[in-house]
Amino acid sequence: MKTLILGAGYSGLAVATKMKPAPGLEALMVEQNAYHTFETRLHEAAAHNTPVTLPLAPLLRGTGVNLEKAQVEHVNLDDKEVKLKDGRVLTYDTLVVGLGSVTNFYRIPGLAENASELKQLSDADEIFTFVNRAYTTEYQGNRDIVVGGAGLTGVELVTELAQRAQLLTKERGLPPFNIYLVEAGPKILPILDDALRAKAQRTLEEYGIHILVGHRITQATADTVTVQTASGEQKTLAAGKIIWTGGIQARDIVSGSKLEKGPGGRIAVDDKLRAKGYPEVFVIGDMGLALNQEGKPVPTTAQHAGQQGRLTGKNIMRLVRGEEPESYEPTTLGEFVSLGGLMAVGWMKLPWNQKLAITGGIAHVMKRASEWRWRISID
C-alpha cells in the first residue's frame, strides 16, 4: 500500500510517528522543511528567538516512513496524483493531507501586502529582527507595533512582545514602543469564560498594551492601519510593524469532482476523517472539517490536530492488516493562554464534563505540560 503523508505539522507528524514498518506498506512524508515547527510557540520565537523546531529525521526513525523534502503544488484526488513544485508527480494508494492553513486577510485593502504573519519560523524571525532593530539608536522610523486579531495567537504575541520591550528598554535605555491589539469583535479571547478573560485583559493592561476591541481594520499601508468602530468612527494608527493574526483558511490546493468544502475552505470528512467521496484520502488538521459529537466543527487547534493524526496513523496500520478503521471521537482536554513569563490562564477538563479554571504559575506549568505530552507522543 503506497501511502503519502503531506505535511509535517502537528497532524502529519502524529500520523507518521504512529506508524511502523509493515510488509506491503510503502510510506513517504512530503514536507518542504527538514524540521517540525511548534507553531503554538512561534510567539516566543518572535519575541525572544526561542528555539521552536525539531529535526524530522530522528523522529521518523523506526517508523518506516521516508522523508521527501519538497513542496506540494497541487493534489488531484480524481487522478490520485500529487504534483510537486519541482514538477515531479507522485501517485498513491492511500493519502493523508495535513498541509495546514494559510492566513486569511479577508480582502482588507493593503493588509496582505503590508502585514507580517505568524505562521512559520521565517515570520517569527522577521518580527524578532524588527524589534531588535527598533531598539537601536540608528533606527529612525516608527517603532510602534499593531497586531490585528485578539485570539490566542494575537494575545500571546503581544504579551511576549511587551515583555521583550521592557527588557530592551532596561538594557538599552530607549523608551518602549506602543503595542496596539486590534479586535473587530466585542472581546478578546472568545475561547475563555468571562472570569479568565478579565484576568487576561488585566494582565495585558498592566503591560501597557493598548486594547482596541470593537475596532475593525479597514485598510493598511506600509506604515499605517485604519480602524473603524461599530458606530462608524475611523482613526489611523501609525505603525512600524503590522502583524495580522486575525484569521486562517485551509490551503486551496486540493481538487476533486466529489469534494465537499465548508467554512474557511475546509474539506468535509466522514467519521473516519476521510474526505467524503474519497475513502482512500484522510484529511486532518486545519484542512479537514471534522465534526464533534454535537455535529459542530472541531476547532483548528494543535491538540485536535494531534488527536486526528494519531488516530489516522493507527488507522493506516489497521488498513494494512486488513482491518476496518476506527471512528474519530474528539475531546478537548483544556485550553491555556500564555501571558508572558510564568503567567498564563486557562482551564482543564475534569470528569463529568466539569472545567477547572487555573491562573498564574500553575497555569503556565499546565501549558508546558501539554507541550511535553506532545513531545512524548511523537518520540
Protein backbone atom coordinates (compact mmCIF):
# COMPACT_ATOMS: atom_id res chain seq x y z
CA MET A 1 0.00 0.00 0.00
CA LYS A 2 1.67 3.16 -1.26
CA THR A 3 0.96 5.89 1.31
CA LEU A 4 1.75 9.58 1.07
CA ILE A 5 1.68 11.90 4.11
CA LEU A 6 1.59 15.55 3.06
CA GLY A 7 2.92 17.93 5.70
CA ALA A 8 4.85 17.55 8.96
CA GLY A 9 2.77 19.82 11.16
CA TYR A 10 1.02 18.59 14.27
CA SER A 11 -1.36 16.32 12.37
CA GLY A 12 1.03 14.92 9.75
CA LEU A 13 3.83 14.22 12.20
CA ALA A 14 1.41 12.48 14.56
CA VAL A 15 0.41 10.18 11.70
CA ALA A 16 3.99 9.26 10.83
CA THR A 17 5.13 8.62 14.40
CA LYS A 18 2.25 6.18 14.97
CA MET A 19 3.31 4.03 12.02
CA LYS A 20 5.63 1.03 11.92
CA PRO A 21 7.31 -0.85 9.07
CA ALA A 22 4.98 -3.49 7.67
CA PRO A 23 5.00 -5.86 4.68
CA GLY A 24 3.37 -4.23 1.69
CA LEU A 25 3.45 -0.73 3.19
CA GLU A 26 5.47 1.96 1.41
CA ALA A 27 5.18 5.27 3.26
CA LEU A 28 6.55 8.68 2.27
CA MET A 29 6.21 12.02 4.03
CA VAL A 30 6.40 15.12 1.82
CA GLU A 31 7.47 18.26 3.70
CA GLN A 32 9.25 21.38 2.49
CA ASN A 33 11.30 21.76 5.71
CA ALA A 34 13.64 19.29 7.36
CA TYR A 35 12.10 20.13 10.73
CA HIS A 36 8.82 20.24 12.62
CA THR A 37 7.75 23.64 13.97
CA PHE A 38 5.95 24.10 17.27
CA GLU A 39 3.51 26.62 15.83
CA THR A 40 1.93 27.18 19.24
CA ARG A 41 5.26 28.65 20.42
CA LEU A 42 6.04 30.90 17.45
CA HIS A 43 5.16 33.94 19.59
CA GLU A 44 8.13 33.07 21.81
CA ALA A 45 10.43 32.84 18.80
CA ALA A 46 9.12 36.19 17.52
CA ALA A 47 9.87 37.97 20.80
CA HIS A 48 12.85 36.11 22.25
CA ASN A 49 14.29 33.99 19.40
CA THR A 50 13.35 30.87 21.37
CA PRO A 51 14.14 27.60 19.50
CA VAL A 52 10.80 26.12 18.36
CA THR A 53 11.76 23.39 15.89
CA LEU A 54 12.73 19.72 15.97
CA PRO A 55 14.59 17.88 13.17
CA LEU A 56 12.36 15.35 11.44
CA ALA A 57 14.88 12.62 10.66
CA PRO A 58 15.28 11.35 14.26
CA LEU A 59 11.51 11.48 14.81
CA LEU A 60 10.85 9.30 11.74
CA ARG A 61 13.46 6.72 12.69
CA GLY A 62 11.84 3.31 13.18
CA THR A 63 8.51 4.35 11.66
CA GLY A 64 9.14 3.03 8.17
CA VAL A 65 8.25 6.48 6.83
CA ASN A 66 10.75 8.10 4.47
CA LEU A 67 11.08 11.87 4.13
CA GLU A 68 10.95 13.73 0.81
CA LYS A 69 11.92 17.39 1.22
CA ALA A 70 9.68 19.07 -1.34
CA GLN A 71 6.77 21.50 -1.63
CA VAL A 72 3.32 20.38 -2.72
CA GLU A 73 1.77 22.45 -5.52
CA HIS A 74 -1.48 20.62 -6.23
CA VAL A 75 -3.38 17.46 -5.24
CA ASN A 76 -5.75 15.84 -7.75
CA LEU A 77 -7.94 13.34 -5.93
CA ASP A 78 -9.66 12.09 -9.09
CA ASP A 79 -6.36 11.07 -10.68
CA LYS A 80 -4.67 10.15 -7.38
CA GLU A 81 -1.77 12.46 -8.16
CA VAL A 82 0.29 14.89 -6.08
CA LYS A 83 2.17 17.48 -8.11
CA LEU A 84 5.28 18.99 -6.51
CA LYS A 85 6.68 22.47 -7.08
CA ASP A 86 9.72 20.98 -8.84
CA GLY A 87 7.47 19.39 -11.47
CA ARG A 88 7.52 15.82 -10.19
CA VAL A 89 4.24 13.92 -9.80
CA LEU A 90 3.69 11.35 -7.04
CA THR A 91 0.95 8.71 -7.01
CA TYR A 92 -0.61 6.90 -4.07
CA ASP A 93 -2.98 4.20 -2.86
CA THR A 94 -3.67 5.99 0.43
CA LEU A 95 -3.20 9.70 1.01
CA VAL A 96 -3.02 11.82 4.16
CA VAL A 97 -3.48 15.57 3.64
CA GLY A 98 -2.18 17.55 6.59
CA LEU A 99 -0.91 20.71 4.91
CA GLY A 100 -2.35 23.12 7.46
CA SER A 101 -3.74 26.57 6.80
CA VAL A 102 -2.80 29.93 5.38
CA THR A 103 -3.59 33.38 6.71
CA ASN A 104 -6.98 34.82 5.78
CA PHE A 105 -6.69 38.57 5.21
CA TYR A 106 -10.42 38.89 4.40
CA ARG A 107 -9.61 41.07 1.38
CA ILE A 108 -8.87 44.06 3.63
CA PRO A 109 -7.17 46.60 1.32
CA GLY A 110 -3.40 46.67 1.78
CA LEU A 111 -3.31 44.14 4.61
CA ALA A 112 -1.81 41.16 2.78
CA GLU A 113 0.80 43.42 1.15
CA ASN A 114 1.88 45.22 4.33
CA ALA A 115 1.27 42.95 7.32
CA SER A 116 3.53 40.27 8.69
CA GLU A 117 2.08 36.88 9.61
CA LEU A 118 2.93 34.39 12.35
CA LYS A 119 2.53 31.05 10.60
CA GLN A 120 6.09 29.79 10.20
CA LEU A 121 9.61 30.22 11.51
CA SER A 122 10.57 32.88 8.95
CA ASP A 123 7.67 35.05 10.16
CA ALA A 124 8.93 34.86 13.73
CA ASP A 125 12.46 35.70 12.58
CA GLU A 126 11.18 38.77 10.73
CA ILE A 127 9.35 40.10 13.80
CA PHE A 128 12.31 39.42 16.08
CA THR A 129 14.63 41.27 13.70
CA PHE A 130 12.32 44.31 13.64
CA VAL A 131 12.13 44.52 17.44
CA ASN A 132 15.89 44.39 17.78
CA ARG A 133 16.39 46.94 15.01
CA ALA A 134 13.81 49.28 16.56
CA TYR A 135 15.86 49.29 19.76
CA THR A 136 18.99 50.72 18.15
CA THR A 137 19.94 54.39 18.17
CA GLU A 138 20.31 54.28 14.37
CA TYR A 139 16.65 53.39 13.82
CA GLN A 140 14.70 56.43 12.61
CA GLY A 141 11.25 55.08 11.69
CA ASN A 142 8.11 54.46 13.70
CA ARG A 143 8.65 51.85 16.41
CA ASP A 144 5.04 51.03 17.32
CA ILE A 145 3.50 47.62 16.62
CA VAL A 146 -0.11 46.97 15.63
CA VAL A 147 -1.38 43.39 16.00
CA GLY A 148 -4.70 42.54 14.38
CA GLY A 149 -6.72 39.75 15.97
CA ALA A 150 -7.16 39.14 19.71
CA GLY A 151 -7.48 35.39 19.67
CA LEU A 152 -4.96 33.04 21.20
CA THR A 153 -2.09 33.86 18.83
CA GLY A 154 -2.56 37.63 18.97
CA VAL A 155 -2.79 37.80 22.76
CA GLU A 156 0.18 35.51 23.33
CA LEU A 157 2.24 37.51 20.84
CA VAL A 158 1.54 40.97 22.32
CA THR A 159 2.37 39.84 25.86
CA GLU A 160 5.70 38.38 24.76
CA LEU A 161 6.49 41.49 22.73
CA ALA A 162 5.67 43.71 25.70
CA GLN A 163 7.94 41.65 27.92
CA ARG A 164 10.73 41.85 25.35
CA ALA A 165 10.26 45.63 25.07
CA GLN A 166 10.57 46.03 28.85
CA LEU A 167 13.82 44.07 28.82
CA LEU A 168 15.32 46.02 25.92
CA THR A 169 14.28 49.35 27.48
CA LYS A 170 16.27 48.47 30.59
CA GLU A 171 19.24 47.18 28.61
CA ARG A 172 19.50 49.97 26.03
CA GLY A 173 17.92 52.97 27.74
CA LEU A 174 15.42 53.60 24.95
CA PRO A 175 11.70 54.21 25.58
CA PRO A 176 9.33 51.27 24.97
CA PHE A 177 7.28 51.20 21.81
CA ASN A 178 3.48 51.20 21.84
CA ILE A 179 1.69 47.92 21.18
CA TYR A 180 -1.88 48.02 19.86
CA LEU A 181 -4.08 44.91 19.92
CA VAL A 182 -6.97 45.45 17.49
CA GLU A 183 -10.03 43.19 17.55
CA ALA A 184 -13.18 43.56 15.44
CA GLY A 185 -15.25 41.53 17.91
CA PRO A 186 -16.54 42.75 21.27
CA LYS A 187 -13.94 40.93 23.40
CA ILE A 188 -10.52 39.35 23.44
CA LEU A 189 -10.00 35.58 23.74
CA PRO A 190 -13.53 34.37 22.94
CA ILE A 191 -12.43 30.81 23.79
CA LEU A 192 -12.29 31.70 27.52
CA ASP A 193 -15.05 32.37 30.02
CA ASP A 194 -15.60 35.86 31.40
CA ALA A 195 -13.54 35.46 34.59
CA LEU A 196 -10.46 34.12 32.80
CA ARG A 197 -10.83 36.68 30.03
CA ALA A 198 -10.96 39.51 32.60
CA LYS A 199 -7.78 38.19 34.22
CA ALA A 200 -6.05 38.08 30.84
CA GLN A 201 -7.19 41.58 29.97
CA ARG A 202 -5.90 42.98 33.27
CA THR A 203 -2.52 41.40 32.54
CA LEU A 204 -2.40 42.99 29.09
CA GLU A 205 -3.31 46.37 30.56
CA GLU A 206 -0.56 46.03 33.17
CA TYR A 207 1.90 45.54 30.32
CA GLY A 208 0.67 48.84 28.87
CA ILE A 209 -0.82 47.21 25.77
CA HIS A 210 -3.49 49.32 24.06
CA ILE A 211 -6.56 47.07 23.60
CA LEU A 212 -8.98 48.18 20.89
CA VAL A 213 -11.97 45.81 20.86
CA GLY A 214 -14.88 46.57 18.57
CA HIS A 215 -12.39 48.08 16.10
CA ARG A 216 -12.29 46.64 12.60
CA ILE A 217 -9.23 47.12 10.43
CA THR A 218 -10.45 48.59 7.13
CA GLN A 219 -7.15 49.41 5.42
CA ALA A 220 -3.39 49.10 5.82
CA THR A 221 -0.42 50.85 4.24
CA ALA A 222 3.28 50.30 4.76
CA ASP A 223 3.22 52.32 7.98
CA THR A 224 -0.43 52.88 8.99
CA VAL A 225 -3.55 50.97 9.91
CA THR A 226 -7.04 52.45 9.60
CA VAL A 227 -9.59 51.13 12.10
CA GLN A 228 -13.32 51.70 12.34
CA THR A 229 -15.67 51.30 15.32
CA ALA A 230 -19.17 49.86 15.15
CA SER A 231 -20.53 53.42 15.14
CA GLY A 232 -18.51 54.23 12.03
CA GLU A 233 -15.81 56.35 13.70
CA GLN A 234 -12.45 55.96 11.97
CA LYS A 235 -8.92 56.59 13.14
CA THR A 236 -5.46 55.91 11.82
CA LEU A 237 -2.70 54.23 13.80
CA ALA A 238 0.91 54.78 12.78
CA ALA A 239 2.97 51.60 12.89
CA GLY A 240 6.50 50.47 12.27
CA LYS A 241 5.31 46.86 12.13
CA ILE A 242 1.85 45.49 11.33
CA ILE A 243 1.12 41.86 12.26
CA TRP A 244 -2.09 40.06 11.31
CA THR A 245 -3.27 37.06 13.37
CA GLY A 246 -6.98 37.56 12.73
CA GLY A 247 -7.92 34.50 10.71
CA ILE A 248 -6.95 31.37 8.80
CA GLN A 249 -8.28 29.35 5.90
CA ALA A 250 -7.45 25.92 4.51
CA ARG A 251 -4.88 25.71 1.74
CA ASP A 252 -6.68 25.72 -1.61
CA ILE A 253 -4.55 23.14 -3.39
CA VAL A 254 -6.77 20.05 -3.36
CA SER A 255 -9.22 19.36 -6.20
CA GLY A 256 -11.72 16.60 -6.84
CA SER A 257 -15.09 16.33 -8.59
CA LYS A 258 -16.74 14.84 -5.47
CA LEU A 259 -15.01 17.12 -2.97
CA GLU A 260 -17.16 18.93 -0.40
CA LYS A 261 -15.88 22.08 1.28
CA GLY A 262 -17.21 24.06 4.22
CA PRO A 263 -16.39 27.31 6.02
CA GLY A 264 -12.83 28.52 5.56
CA GLY A 265 -12.34 26.14 2.64
CA ARG A 266 -12.04 23.13 4.99
CA ILE A 267 -12.67 19.76 3.34
CA ALA A 268 -15.64 17.82 4.70
CA VAL A 269 -14.66 14.42 6.14
CA ASP A 270 -16.56 11.42 7.49
CA ASP A 271 -16.30 9.95 10.99
CA LYS A 272 -13.05 8.18 9.99
CA LEU A 273 -11.55 11.54 8.84
CA ARG A 274 -11.72 10.51 5.18
CA ALA A 275 -12.68 13.06 2.54
CA LYS A 276 -16.31 12.50 1.57
CA GLY A 277 -16.38 10.67 -1.74
CA TYR A 278 -12.73 9.61 -1.43
CA PRO A 279 -12.35 6.75 1.11
CA GLU A 280 -8.62 6.41 0.40
CA VAL A 281 -7.92 10.06 1.40
CA PHE A 282 -7.60 11.22 5.01
CA VAL A 283 -7.79 14.99 5.56
CA ILE A 284 -6.69 16.12 9.01
CA GLY A 285 -5.70 19.20 10.98
CA ASP A 286 -6.64 22.67 9.76
CA MET A 287 -7.62 21.41 6.29
CA GLY A 288 -10.25 18.93 7.46
CA LEU A 289 -13.79 19.79 8.52
CA ALA A 290 -14.35 17.15 11.18
CA LEU A 291 -17.44 17.29 13.39
CA ASN A 292 -17.68 16.67 17.12
CA GLN A 293 -20.31 14.65 18.96
CA GLU A 294 -22.76 17.57 18.75
CA GLY A 295 -22.28 17.93 15.00
CA LYS A 296 -20.23 21.12 15.31
CA PRO A 297 -16.88 21.73 13.56
CA VAL A 298 -13.85 20.62 15.56
CA PRO A 299 -11.62 23.64 16.37
CA THR A 300 -8.40 24.10 14.40
CA THR A 301 -6.09 23.64 17.38
CA ALA A 302 -2.86 21.74 17.87
CA GLN A 303 -4.39 19.31 20.36
CA HIS A 304 -7.15 18.30 17.94
CA ALA A 305 -4.69 18.06 15.03
CA GLY A 306 -2.57 15.72 17.14
CA GLN A 307 -5.57 13.59 18.06
CA GLN A 308 -6.60 13.29 14.41
CA GLY A 309 -3.07 12.43 13.36
CA ARG A 310 -2.60 9.74 15.98
CA LEU A 311 -5.89 8.09 15.03
CA THR A 312 -5.09 8.27 11.31
CA GLY A 313 -1.66 6.70 11.84
CA LYS A 314 -3.29 3.84 13.74
CA ASN A 315 -5.99 3.50 11.08
CA ILE A 316 -3.43 3.21 8.30
CA MET A 317 -1.81 0.36 10.19
CA ARG A 318 -5.26 -1.22 10.60
CA LEU A 319 -5.85 -0.96 6.84
CA VAL A 320 -2.50 -2.65 6.18
CA ARG A 321 -3.64 -5.53 8.37
CA GLY A 322 -6.98 -5.72 6.54
CA GLU A 323 -8.95 -4.29 9.47
CA GLU A 324 -11.61 -1.60 9.48
CA PRO A 325 -10.55 1.93 10.55
CA GLU A 326 -11.84 3.32 13.85
CA SER A 327 -14.04 6.38 14.21
CA TYR A 328 -12.85 9.75 15.43
CA GLU A 329 -14.10 10.94 18.82
CA PRO A 330 -12.63 14.38 19.54
CA THR A 331 -12.04 15.58 23.07
CA THR A 332 -10.85 18.93 24.36
CA LEU A 333 -8.56 18.43 27.34
CA GLY A 334 -8.31 22.13 28.13
CA GLU A 335 -7.07 25.43 26.79
CA PHE A 336 -4.28 27.62 28.16
CA VAL A 337 -3.13 31.06 27.07
CA SER A 338 0.41 32.19 27.79
CA LEU A 339 0.63 35.79 29.02
CA GLY A 340 4.39 36.23 29.10
CA GLY A 341 6.97 34.87 31.52
CA LEU A 342 5.47 32.49 34.08
CA MET A 343 1.94 33.88 33.68
CA ALA A 344 -0.91 32.05 31.97
CA VAL A 345 -4.64 31.49 32.25
CA GLY A 346 -6.83 28.63 31.14
CA TRP A 347 -8.86 25.62 32.08
CA MET A 348 -8.54 21.86 32.17
CA LYS A 349 -11.20 19.21 31.71
CA LEU A 350 -12.40 17.30 34.76
CA PRO A 351 -14.64 14.21 34.96
CA TRP A 352 -18.36 14.63 34.23
CA ASN A 353 -17.68 17.48 31.78
CA GLN A 354 -16.55 19.85 34.50
CA LYS A 355 -13.90 22.52 33.94
CA LEU A 356 -11.25 23.72 36.38
CA ALA A 357 -10.11 27.32 35.85
CA ILE A 358 -6.40 27.89 36.53
CA THR A 359 -4.35 31.10 36.53
CA GLY A 360 -0.79 32.23 37.25
CA GLY A 361 2.24 29.98 37.53
CA ILE A 362 0.23 26.76 37.80
CA ALA A 363 -1.49 27.55 34.51
CA HIS A 364 1.94 28.17 32.97
CA VAL A 365 3.07 24.74 34.20
CA MET A 366 -0.07 23.14 32.76
CA LYS A 367 0.53 24.77 29.37
CA ARG A 368 4.11 23.50 29.37
CA ALA A 369 2.87 20.05 30.41
CA SER A 370 0.59 19.90 27.37
CA GLU A 371 3.58 20.68 25.16
CA TRP A 372 5.63 17.99 26.81
CA ARG A 373 2.80 15.48 26.29
CA TRP A 374 3.04 16.33 22.59
CA ARG A 375 6.81 15.83 22.65
CA ILE A 376 6.40 12.42 24.29
CA SER A 377 3.70 11.39 21.80
CA ILE A 378 5.99 11.90 18.80
CA ASP A 379 9.19 10.40 20.27
